[in-house]
XYZ file of C-alpha atoms in Angstrom:
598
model
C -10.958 3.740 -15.674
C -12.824 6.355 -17.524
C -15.653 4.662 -18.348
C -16.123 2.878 -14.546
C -19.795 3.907 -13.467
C -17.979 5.419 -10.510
C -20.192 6.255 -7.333
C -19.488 9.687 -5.961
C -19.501 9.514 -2.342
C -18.088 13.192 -1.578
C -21.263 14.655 -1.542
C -23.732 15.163 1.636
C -26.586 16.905 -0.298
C -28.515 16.918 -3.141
C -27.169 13.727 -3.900
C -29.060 10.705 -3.928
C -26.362 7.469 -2.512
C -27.459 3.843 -3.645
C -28.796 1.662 -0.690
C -25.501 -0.049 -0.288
C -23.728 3.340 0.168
C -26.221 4.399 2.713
C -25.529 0.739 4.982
C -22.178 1.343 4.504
C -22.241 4.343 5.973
C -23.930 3.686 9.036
C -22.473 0.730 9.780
C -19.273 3.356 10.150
C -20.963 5.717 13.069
C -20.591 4.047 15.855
C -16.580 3.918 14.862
C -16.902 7.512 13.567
C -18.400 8.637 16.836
C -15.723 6.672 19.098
C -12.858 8.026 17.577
C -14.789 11.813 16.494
C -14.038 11.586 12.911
C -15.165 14.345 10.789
C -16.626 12.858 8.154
C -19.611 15.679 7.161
C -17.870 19.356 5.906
C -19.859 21.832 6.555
C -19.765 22.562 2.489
C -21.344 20.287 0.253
C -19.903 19.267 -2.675
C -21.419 18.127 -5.136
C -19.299 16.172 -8.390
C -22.529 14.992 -10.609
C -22.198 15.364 -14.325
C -23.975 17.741 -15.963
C -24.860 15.129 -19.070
C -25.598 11.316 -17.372
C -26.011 9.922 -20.876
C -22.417 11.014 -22.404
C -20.736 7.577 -21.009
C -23.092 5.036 -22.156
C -22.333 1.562 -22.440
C -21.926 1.913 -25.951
C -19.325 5.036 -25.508
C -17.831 3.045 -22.615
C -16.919 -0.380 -24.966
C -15.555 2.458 -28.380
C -13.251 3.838 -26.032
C -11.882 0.629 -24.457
C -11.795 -0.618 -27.492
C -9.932 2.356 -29.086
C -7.532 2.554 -26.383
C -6.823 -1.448 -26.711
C -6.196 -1.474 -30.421
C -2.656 -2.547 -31.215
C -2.491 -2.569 -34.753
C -3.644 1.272 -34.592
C 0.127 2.252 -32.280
C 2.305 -0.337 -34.539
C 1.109 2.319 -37.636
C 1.003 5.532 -36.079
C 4.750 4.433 -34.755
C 5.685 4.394 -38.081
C 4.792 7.217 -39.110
C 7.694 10.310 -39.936
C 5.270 13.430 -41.380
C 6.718 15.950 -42.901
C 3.879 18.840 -42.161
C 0.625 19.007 -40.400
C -1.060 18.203 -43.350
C 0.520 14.645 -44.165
C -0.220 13.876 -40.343
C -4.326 14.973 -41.371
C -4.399 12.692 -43.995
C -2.646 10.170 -42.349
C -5.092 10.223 -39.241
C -8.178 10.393 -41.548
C -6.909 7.438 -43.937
C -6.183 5.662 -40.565
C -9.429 6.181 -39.005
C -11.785 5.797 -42.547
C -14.125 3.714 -41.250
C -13.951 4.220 -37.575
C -16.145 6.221 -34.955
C -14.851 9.951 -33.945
C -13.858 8.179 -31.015
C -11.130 6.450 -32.998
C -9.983 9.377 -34.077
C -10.180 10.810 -31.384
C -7.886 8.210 -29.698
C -5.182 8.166 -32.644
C -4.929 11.689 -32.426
C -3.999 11.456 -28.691
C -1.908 8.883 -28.717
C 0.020 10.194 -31.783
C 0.795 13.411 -29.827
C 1.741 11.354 -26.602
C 4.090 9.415 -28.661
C 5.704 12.635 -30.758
C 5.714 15.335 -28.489
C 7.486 15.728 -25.628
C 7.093 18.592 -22.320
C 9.778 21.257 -22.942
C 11.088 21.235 -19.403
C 13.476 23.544 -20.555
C 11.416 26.283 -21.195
C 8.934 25.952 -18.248
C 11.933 25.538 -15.664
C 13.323 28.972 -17.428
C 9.930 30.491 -17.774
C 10.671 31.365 -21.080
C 8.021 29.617 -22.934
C 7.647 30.810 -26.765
C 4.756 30.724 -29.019
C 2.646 27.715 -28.815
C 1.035 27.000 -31.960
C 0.125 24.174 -33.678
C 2.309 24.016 -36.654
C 5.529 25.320 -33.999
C 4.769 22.578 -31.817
C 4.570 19.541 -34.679
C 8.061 21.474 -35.922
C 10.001 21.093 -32.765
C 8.366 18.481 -30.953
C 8.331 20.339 -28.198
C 5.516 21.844 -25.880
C 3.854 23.169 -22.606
C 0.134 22.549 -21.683
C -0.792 25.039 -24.162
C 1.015 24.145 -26.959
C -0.607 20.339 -26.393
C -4.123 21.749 -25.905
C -3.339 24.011 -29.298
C -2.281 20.600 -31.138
C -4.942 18.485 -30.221
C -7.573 21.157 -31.293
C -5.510 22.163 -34.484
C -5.726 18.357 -35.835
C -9.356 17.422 -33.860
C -11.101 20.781 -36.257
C -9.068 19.921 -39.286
C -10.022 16.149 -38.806
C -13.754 16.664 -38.302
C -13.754 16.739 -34.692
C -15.165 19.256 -32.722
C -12.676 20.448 -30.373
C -12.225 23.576 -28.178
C -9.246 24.836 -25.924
C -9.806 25.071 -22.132
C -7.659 27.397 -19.878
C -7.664 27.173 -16.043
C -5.774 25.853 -13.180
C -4.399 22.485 -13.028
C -2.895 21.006 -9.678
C 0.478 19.930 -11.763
C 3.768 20.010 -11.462
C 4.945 22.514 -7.990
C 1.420 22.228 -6.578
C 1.142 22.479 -2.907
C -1.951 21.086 -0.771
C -1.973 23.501 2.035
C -2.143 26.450 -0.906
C -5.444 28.625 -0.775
C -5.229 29.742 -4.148
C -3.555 30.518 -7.831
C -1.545 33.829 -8.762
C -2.801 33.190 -12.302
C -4.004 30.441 -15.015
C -1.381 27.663 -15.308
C -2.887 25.074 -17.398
C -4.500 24.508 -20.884
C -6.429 20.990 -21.858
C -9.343 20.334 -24.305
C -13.027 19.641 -24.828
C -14.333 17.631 -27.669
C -17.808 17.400 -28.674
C -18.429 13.942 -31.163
C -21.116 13.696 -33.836
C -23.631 12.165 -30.580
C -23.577 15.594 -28.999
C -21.896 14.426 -26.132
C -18.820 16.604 -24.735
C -16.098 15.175 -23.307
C -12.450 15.714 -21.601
C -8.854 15.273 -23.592
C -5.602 16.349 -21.406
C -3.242 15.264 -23.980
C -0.471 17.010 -21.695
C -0.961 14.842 -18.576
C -2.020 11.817 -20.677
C 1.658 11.992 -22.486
C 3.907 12.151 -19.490
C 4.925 13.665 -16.386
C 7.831 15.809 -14.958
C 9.933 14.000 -12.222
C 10.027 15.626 -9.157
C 13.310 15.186 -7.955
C 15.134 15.547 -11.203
C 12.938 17.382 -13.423
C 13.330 15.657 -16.271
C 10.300 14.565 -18.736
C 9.073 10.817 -18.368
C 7.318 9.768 -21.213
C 4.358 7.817 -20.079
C 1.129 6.883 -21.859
C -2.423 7.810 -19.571
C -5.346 6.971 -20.763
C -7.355 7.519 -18.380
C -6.679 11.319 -19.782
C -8.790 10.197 -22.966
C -12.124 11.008 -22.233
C -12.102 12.133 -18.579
C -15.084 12.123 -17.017
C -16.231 15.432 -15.199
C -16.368 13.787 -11.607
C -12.683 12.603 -12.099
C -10.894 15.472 -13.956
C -12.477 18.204 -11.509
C -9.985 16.709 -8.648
C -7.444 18.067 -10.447
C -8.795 20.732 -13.161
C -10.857 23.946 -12.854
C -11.561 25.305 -15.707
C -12.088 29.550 -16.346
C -15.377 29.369 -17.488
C -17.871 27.342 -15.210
C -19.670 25.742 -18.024
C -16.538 23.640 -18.832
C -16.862 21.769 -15.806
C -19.517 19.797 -17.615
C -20.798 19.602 -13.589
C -24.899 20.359 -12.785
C -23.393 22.397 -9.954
C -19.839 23.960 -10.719
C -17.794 24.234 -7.787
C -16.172 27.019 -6.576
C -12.003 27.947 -6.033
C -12.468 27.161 -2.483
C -13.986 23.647 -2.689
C -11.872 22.955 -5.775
C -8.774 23.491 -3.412
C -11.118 21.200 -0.654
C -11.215 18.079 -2.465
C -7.567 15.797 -2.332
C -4.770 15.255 -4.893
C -5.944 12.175 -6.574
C -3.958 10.486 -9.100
C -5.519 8.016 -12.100
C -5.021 4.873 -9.978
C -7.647 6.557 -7.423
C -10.113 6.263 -10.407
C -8.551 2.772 -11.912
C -9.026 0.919 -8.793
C -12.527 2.683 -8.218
C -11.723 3.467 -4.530
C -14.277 5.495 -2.480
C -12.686 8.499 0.185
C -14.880 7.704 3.548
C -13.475 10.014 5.535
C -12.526 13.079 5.972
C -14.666 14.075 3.482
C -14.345 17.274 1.446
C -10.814 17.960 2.486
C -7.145 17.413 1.157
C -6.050 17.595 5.054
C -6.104 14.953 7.785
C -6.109 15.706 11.098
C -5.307 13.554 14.155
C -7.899 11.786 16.123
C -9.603 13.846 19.186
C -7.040 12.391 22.079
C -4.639 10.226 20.155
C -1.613 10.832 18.309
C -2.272 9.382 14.837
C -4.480 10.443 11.492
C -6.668 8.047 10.059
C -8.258 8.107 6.365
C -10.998 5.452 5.771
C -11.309 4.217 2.455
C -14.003 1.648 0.485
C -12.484 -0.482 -2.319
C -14.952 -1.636 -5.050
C -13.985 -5.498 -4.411
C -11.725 -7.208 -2.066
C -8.865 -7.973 -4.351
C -7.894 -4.506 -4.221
C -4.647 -3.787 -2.110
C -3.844 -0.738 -0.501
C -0.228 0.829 1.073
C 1.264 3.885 1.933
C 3.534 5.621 3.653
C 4.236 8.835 5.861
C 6.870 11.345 4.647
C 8.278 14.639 6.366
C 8.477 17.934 4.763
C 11.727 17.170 3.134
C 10.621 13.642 1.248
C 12.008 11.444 3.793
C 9.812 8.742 4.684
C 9.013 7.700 8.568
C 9.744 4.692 9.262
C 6.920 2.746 11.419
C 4.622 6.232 10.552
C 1.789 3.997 8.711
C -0.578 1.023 9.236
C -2.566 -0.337 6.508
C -5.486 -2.608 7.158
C -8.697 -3.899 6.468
C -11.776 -3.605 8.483
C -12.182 -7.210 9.892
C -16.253 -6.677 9.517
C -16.158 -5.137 5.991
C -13.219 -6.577 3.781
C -13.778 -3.662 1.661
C -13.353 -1.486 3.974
C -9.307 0.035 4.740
C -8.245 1.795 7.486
C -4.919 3.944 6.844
C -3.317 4.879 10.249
C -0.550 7.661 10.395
C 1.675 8.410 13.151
C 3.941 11.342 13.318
C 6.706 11.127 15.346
C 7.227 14.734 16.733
C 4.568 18.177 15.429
C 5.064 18.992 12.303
C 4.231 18.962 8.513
C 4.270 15.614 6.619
C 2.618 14.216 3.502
C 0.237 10.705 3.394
C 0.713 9.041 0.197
C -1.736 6.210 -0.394
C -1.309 3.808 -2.981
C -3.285 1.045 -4.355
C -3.079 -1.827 -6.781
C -4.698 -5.500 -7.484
C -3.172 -9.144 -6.290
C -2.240 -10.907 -9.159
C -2.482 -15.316 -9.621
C 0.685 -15.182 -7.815
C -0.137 -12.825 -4.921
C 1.898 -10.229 -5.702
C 1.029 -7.248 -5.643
C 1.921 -3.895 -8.263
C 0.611 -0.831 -6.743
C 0.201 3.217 -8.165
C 0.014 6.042 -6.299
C -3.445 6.954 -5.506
C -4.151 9.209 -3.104
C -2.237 12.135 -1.301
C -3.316 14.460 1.996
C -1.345 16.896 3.845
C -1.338 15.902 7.619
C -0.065 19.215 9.903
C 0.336 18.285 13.106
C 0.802 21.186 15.498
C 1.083 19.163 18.757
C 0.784 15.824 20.006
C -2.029 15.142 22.611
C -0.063 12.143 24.140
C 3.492 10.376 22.985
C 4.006 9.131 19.759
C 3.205 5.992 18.638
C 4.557 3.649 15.651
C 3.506 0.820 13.859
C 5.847 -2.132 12.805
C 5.934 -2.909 8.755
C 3.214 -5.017 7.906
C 3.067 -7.479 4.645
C 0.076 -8.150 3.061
C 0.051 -12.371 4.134
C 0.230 -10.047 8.189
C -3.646 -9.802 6.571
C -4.111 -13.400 4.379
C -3.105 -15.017 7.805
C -4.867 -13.239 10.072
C -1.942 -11.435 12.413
C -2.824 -9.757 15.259
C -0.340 -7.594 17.495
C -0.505 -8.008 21.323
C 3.196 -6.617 22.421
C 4.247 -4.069 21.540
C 1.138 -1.852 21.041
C 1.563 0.710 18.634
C 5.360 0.385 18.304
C 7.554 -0.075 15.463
C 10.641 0.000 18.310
C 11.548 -2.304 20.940
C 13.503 -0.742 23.665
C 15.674 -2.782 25.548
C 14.754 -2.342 29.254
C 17.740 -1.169 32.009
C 15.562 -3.513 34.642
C 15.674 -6.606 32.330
C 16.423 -10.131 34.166
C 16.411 -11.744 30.982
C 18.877 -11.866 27.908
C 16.054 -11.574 25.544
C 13.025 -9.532 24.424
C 9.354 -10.595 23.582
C 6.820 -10.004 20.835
C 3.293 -11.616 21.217
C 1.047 -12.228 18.040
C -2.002 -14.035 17.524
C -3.355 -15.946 14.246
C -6.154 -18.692 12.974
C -5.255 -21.856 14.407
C -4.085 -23.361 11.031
C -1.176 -20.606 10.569
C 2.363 -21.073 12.277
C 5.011 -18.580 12.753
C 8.684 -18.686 12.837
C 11.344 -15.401 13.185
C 14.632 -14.052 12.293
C 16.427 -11.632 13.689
C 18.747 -9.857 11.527
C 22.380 -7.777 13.165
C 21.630 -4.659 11.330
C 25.014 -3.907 11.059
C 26.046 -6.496 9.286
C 22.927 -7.881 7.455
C 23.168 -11.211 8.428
C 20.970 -13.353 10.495
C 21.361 -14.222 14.170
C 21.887 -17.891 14.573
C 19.851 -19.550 17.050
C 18.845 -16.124 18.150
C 14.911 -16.680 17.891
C 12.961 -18.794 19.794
C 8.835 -19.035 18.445
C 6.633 -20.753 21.815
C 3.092 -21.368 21.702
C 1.350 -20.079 24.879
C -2.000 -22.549 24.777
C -3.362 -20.929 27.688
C -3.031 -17.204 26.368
C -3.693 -18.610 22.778
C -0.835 -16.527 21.576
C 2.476 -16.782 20.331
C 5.981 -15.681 22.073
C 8.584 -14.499 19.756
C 11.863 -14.358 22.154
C 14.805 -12.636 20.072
C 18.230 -12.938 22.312
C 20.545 -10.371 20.668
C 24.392 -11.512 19.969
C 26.058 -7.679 20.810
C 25.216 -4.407 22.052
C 24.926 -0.981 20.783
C 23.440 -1.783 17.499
C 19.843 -2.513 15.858
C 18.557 -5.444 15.178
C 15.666 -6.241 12.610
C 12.709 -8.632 14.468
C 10.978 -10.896 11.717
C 8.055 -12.507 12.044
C 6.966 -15.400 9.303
C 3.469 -17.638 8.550
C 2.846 -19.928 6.823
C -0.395 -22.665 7.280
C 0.245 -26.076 8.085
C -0.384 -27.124 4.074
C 1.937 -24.550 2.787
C 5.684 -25.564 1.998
C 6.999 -21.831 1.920
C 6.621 -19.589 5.185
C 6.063 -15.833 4.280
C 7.077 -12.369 6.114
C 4.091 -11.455 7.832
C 5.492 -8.277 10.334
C 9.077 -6.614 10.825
C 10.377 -4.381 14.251
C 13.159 -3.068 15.109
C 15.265 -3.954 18.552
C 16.778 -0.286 19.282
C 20.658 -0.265 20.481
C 21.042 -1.808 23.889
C 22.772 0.288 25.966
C 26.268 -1.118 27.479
C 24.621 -1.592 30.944
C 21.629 -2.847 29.742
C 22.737 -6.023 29.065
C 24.872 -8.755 31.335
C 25.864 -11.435 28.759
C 24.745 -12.895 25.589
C 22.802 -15.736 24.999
C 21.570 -18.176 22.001
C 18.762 -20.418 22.119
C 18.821 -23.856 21.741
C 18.619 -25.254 17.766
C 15.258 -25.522 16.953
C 13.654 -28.182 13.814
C 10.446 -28.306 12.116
C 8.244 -30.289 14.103
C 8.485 -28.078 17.101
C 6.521 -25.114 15.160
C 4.227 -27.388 13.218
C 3.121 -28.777 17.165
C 3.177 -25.128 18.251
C 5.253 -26.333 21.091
C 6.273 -24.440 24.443
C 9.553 -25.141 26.148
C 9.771 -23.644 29.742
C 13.060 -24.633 30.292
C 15.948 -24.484 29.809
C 15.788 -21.278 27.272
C 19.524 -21.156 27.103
C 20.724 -23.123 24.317
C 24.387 -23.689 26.061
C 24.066 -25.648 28.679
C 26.961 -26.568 31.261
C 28.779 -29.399 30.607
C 28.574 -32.494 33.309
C 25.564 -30.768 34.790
C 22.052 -31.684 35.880
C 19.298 -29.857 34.067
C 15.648 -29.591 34.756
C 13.789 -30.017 30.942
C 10.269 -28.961 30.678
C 8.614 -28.381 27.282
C 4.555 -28.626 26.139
C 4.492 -30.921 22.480
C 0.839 -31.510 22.233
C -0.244 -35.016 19.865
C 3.138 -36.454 21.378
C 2.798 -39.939 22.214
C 6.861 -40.012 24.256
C 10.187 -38.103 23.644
C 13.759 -39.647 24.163
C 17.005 -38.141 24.199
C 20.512 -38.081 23.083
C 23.149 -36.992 25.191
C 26.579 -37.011 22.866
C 24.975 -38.682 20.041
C 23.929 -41.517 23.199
C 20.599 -42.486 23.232
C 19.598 -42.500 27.377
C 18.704 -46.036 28.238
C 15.747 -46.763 29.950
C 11.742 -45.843 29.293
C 11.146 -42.811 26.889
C 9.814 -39.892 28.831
C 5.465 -40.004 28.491
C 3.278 -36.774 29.175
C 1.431 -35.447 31.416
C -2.375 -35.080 31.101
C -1.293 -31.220 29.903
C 1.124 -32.438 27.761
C 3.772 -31.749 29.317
C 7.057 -33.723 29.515
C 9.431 -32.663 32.642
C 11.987 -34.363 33.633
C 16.310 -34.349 34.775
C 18.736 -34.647 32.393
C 22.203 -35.274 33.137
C 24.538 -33.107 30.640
C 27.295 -34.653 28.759
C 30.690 -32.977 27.047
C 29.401 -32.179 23.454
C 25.006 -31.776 23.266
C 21.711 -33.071 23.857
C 19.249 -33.524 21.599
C 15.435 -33.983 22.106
C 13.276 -36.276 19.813
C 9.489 -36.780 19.832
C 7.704 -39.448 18.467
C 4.176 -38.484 17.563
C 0.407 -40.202 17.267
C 0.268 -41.099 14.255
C 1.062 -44.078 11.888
C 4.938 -42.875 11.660
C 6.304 -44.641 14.509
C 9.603 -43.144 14.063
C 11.301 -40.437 16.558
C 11.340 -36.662 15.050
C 14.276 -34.072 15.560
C 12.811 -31.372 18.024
C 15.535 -29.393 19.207
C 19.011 -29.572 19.972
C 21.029 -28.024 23.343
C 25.224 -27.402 23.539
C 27.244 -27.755 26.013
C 30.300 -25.148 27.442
């Protein structure tokens, strides 16, 4: 937000950083060292305001208050002037007995509401005069004819206002560019009755041009109303130095340095770690991912992202989001590019909500060129936020997004190992691709006690097509299980795979005990056939079975001093079902799973 007392961290010299800043940092070298991050530029930059008083707290609560004030849009969005004049008297009548920043605010959000970007003429680079009084005629304006507005009613509304001309990383702006042909944008300066000067980009603050279709959106910023310096510079460098309103204007070369930051960056009060100075990531010495490190304000800010080629297409399994498990404030955004090339790292943040959702803005953008890779590529699998509320960890694969089906195989099924707190279970799915259904009985979740991890077995029902791998969590008090991870099974080749198999039907209890069954995986078993049954159900007291809905007569099967029940059983015509009964006061027999018979 404009008025956040935002902490400049950019800067490696004549900058002061608070205490925290200065922990913070060095709690990052040793990381910084293992994985040679750049995180010093060998040009300091330095983004302090040339006035520290012009956003007092005062300023800070008018402005909020300003931009807040219903009653002030449902008037202004009835009003239909006729000249420039009516729209004067209007704002001044409106704004009587207000501060200039009031005014200020009417006057921007009148224009934002009432003028639109004339895509038309930009596109066709025939852009006609851009007065005042021919912009409130037609309705219809580039930067400059905004920035001409906005000064044309600020002066003749007793506002100090002033037109500033430079060069604005808009619309067709490229990160990798080293410079500008020429000027290409106009936005404004006011100066209010405290002596204070401060930023208006009525153009930006009104709406954007889509990138794909280049057509105007209509969108009210305003975080464009009353910029401050150390925020609009990311983005705007003005002609004239003094308009910086910066102690130390930057130069063309460090203005093209810093990243394309958008107003969520500045919203969400995020913090760039590393690289520093630079709108370019670079892969790790040795490895064959980028990483950007980024400090949140609070720990109920989210962050996401994605990795996109040179054409807009996104990677798939190209990012992975986290947070630092030592700081919680701390993210760590991992890119992977699958083959050299150039690609784009959008970053986007937002904050959870009462119902843990989650609405996220754009926040941050680098260019990542990758000229070679120093070792083959890696991917990540897509992560949900609970992968982080439930405290998912990845053992197999390692930095894959893909699971390739293996030509030596034995087994009709593939693997994925996680780990989690001990209160969290997981359950899958596994989706046909092709036909966006689920796979029955093609999961199987085990509980490895002794490697304190869990087995995810997916047996696929066909060849030659992807499957989608799903991993879910929920803790043991929670009625709803939530997606925590996602991969992707890659085609199995024809003589890759033997025959098919499904898994045996599995119910509730056996994920709740985070059971293991050894054997028999196969959930077909054949029919008038001896079987060997072996399955870990810890806290069960004895299990008994059903073969073709018959109970088996004699003593219930007890365990072992693992746990373990193991035992023959002798296979009917139709199934066989296994039930546990538990230690607790519920003396009753629970479904665990259920076998058929071919």
């Amino acid at each position: 937000m404009g008025c956040n007392p935002t902490k400049i961290r950019l800067s490696v010299a004549n900058v002061s950083q608070p205490n925290d800043v200065k922990q913070k940092s060095e709690s990052l070298n040793e990381f910084n060292e293992q994985h040679s991050l750049v995180v010093v530029s060998n040009v300091s930059i330095d983004l302090s305001p040339i006035d520290n008083n012009a956003f007092s707290t005062i300023v800070c609560q008018q402005r909020q208050k300003a931009i807040d004030n219903m009653t002030y849009r449902t008037a202004i969005d009835t009003w239909r002037p006729s000249s420039i004049e009516e729209l004067i008297s209007s704002i001044q009548e409106l704004s009587a007995h207000e501060n200039q920043i009031d005014r200020a605010w009417i006057i921007f959000y009148w224009i934002s509401q009432n003028i639109s970007y004339n895509t038309d003429a930009f596109f066709s680079n025939q852009i006609e005069t851009q007065n005042a009084h021919t912009i409130f005629q037609s309705g219809k304006a580039v930067c400059e004819g905004y920035s001409s507005l906005y000064t044309e009613l600020c002066n003749r509304s007793g506002i100090q206002c002033r037109n500033v001309n430079g060069y604005g990383k808009g619309f067709g702006f490229d990160v990798r560019q080293t410079n500008f042909d020429k000027t290409n944008h106009a936005w404004n300066i006011i100066t209010l009755n405290n002596g204070h000067s401060y930023f208006i980009e009525s153009t930006w603050g009104s709406g954007h041009v889509d990138h794909l279709t280049h057509q105007y959106k209509k969108q009210l910023v305003p975080h464009y109303f009353l910029c401050r310096p150390e925020h609009m510079i990311y983005k705007h460098l003005p002609i004239d130095d003094e308009c910086q309103l910066l102690a130390h204007p930057i130069t063309m070369k460090q203005y093209l340095m810093l990243p394309y930051i958008y107003p969520a960056f500045f919203t969400f009060d995020l913090h760039i770690i590393s690289p520093v100075h630079s709108a370019k990531v670079d892969l790790i010495k040795d490895k064959s991912y980028g990483l950007v490190l980024i400090q949140t304000s609070n720990n109920n800010i989210e962050l996401s992202g994605y990795l996109e080629d040179e054409a807009g297409n996104k990677i798939q399994g190209g990012h992975f989001i986290y947070l630092d498990k030592k700081d919680q404030t701390l993210w760590r955004c991992q890119f992977a590019p699958p083959k050299p090339g150039k690609y784009n790292i959008i970053i986007f943040a937002g904050e959870k909500n009462h119902q843990d959702q989650c609405f996220s803005a754009a926040a941050v953008q680098f260019a990542f060129d990758v000229d070679h890779l120093p070792s083959s590529p890696i991917s990540y699998p897509h992560i949900w936020s609970y992968f982080f509320d439930y405290n998912i960890e990845i053992i197999k694969p390692m930095n894959s997004h893909y699971i390739d089906w293996s030509s030596n195989i034995n087994t009709p099924y593939c693997e994925i190992q996680v780990r989690s707190s001990d209160d969290v279970r997981i359950s899958a799915v596994m989706k046909d691709s092709s036909t966006s259904t689920n796979v029955k009985n093609g999961t199987l979740v085990n509980f490895d006690h002794e490697a304190d991890v869990w087995q995810c077995l997916f047996a696929p029902s066909t060849i030659g097509i992807p499957f989608e791998l799903t991993l879910f969590a929920k803790r043991q008090n929670e009625n709803e299980s939530h997606p925590v991870t996602q991969f992707v099974l890659q085609p199995i080749p024809s003589n890759a795979l033997k025959e098919c198999m499904i898994f045996p039907e599995i119910y509730l209890p056996f994920y709740n005990m985070r059971c293991h069954l050894i054997e028999p995986l196969n959930g077909v078993l054949q029919s008038d056939s001896t079987v060997h049954f072996r399955c870990r159900i810890p806290g069960a007291q004895e299990i008994n079975i059903t073969v073709d809905d018959n109970w088996i007569e004699g003593d219930a099967w007890k365990p072992d001093e693992n746990n373990i029940f193991d035992g023959d059983i002798q296979v009917g015509q139709k199934e066989v079902a296994i039930y546990v009964k538990f230690n607790d006061e519920n003396s009753s027999y629970q479904g665990l799973l259920k076998y058929t018979t071919s």
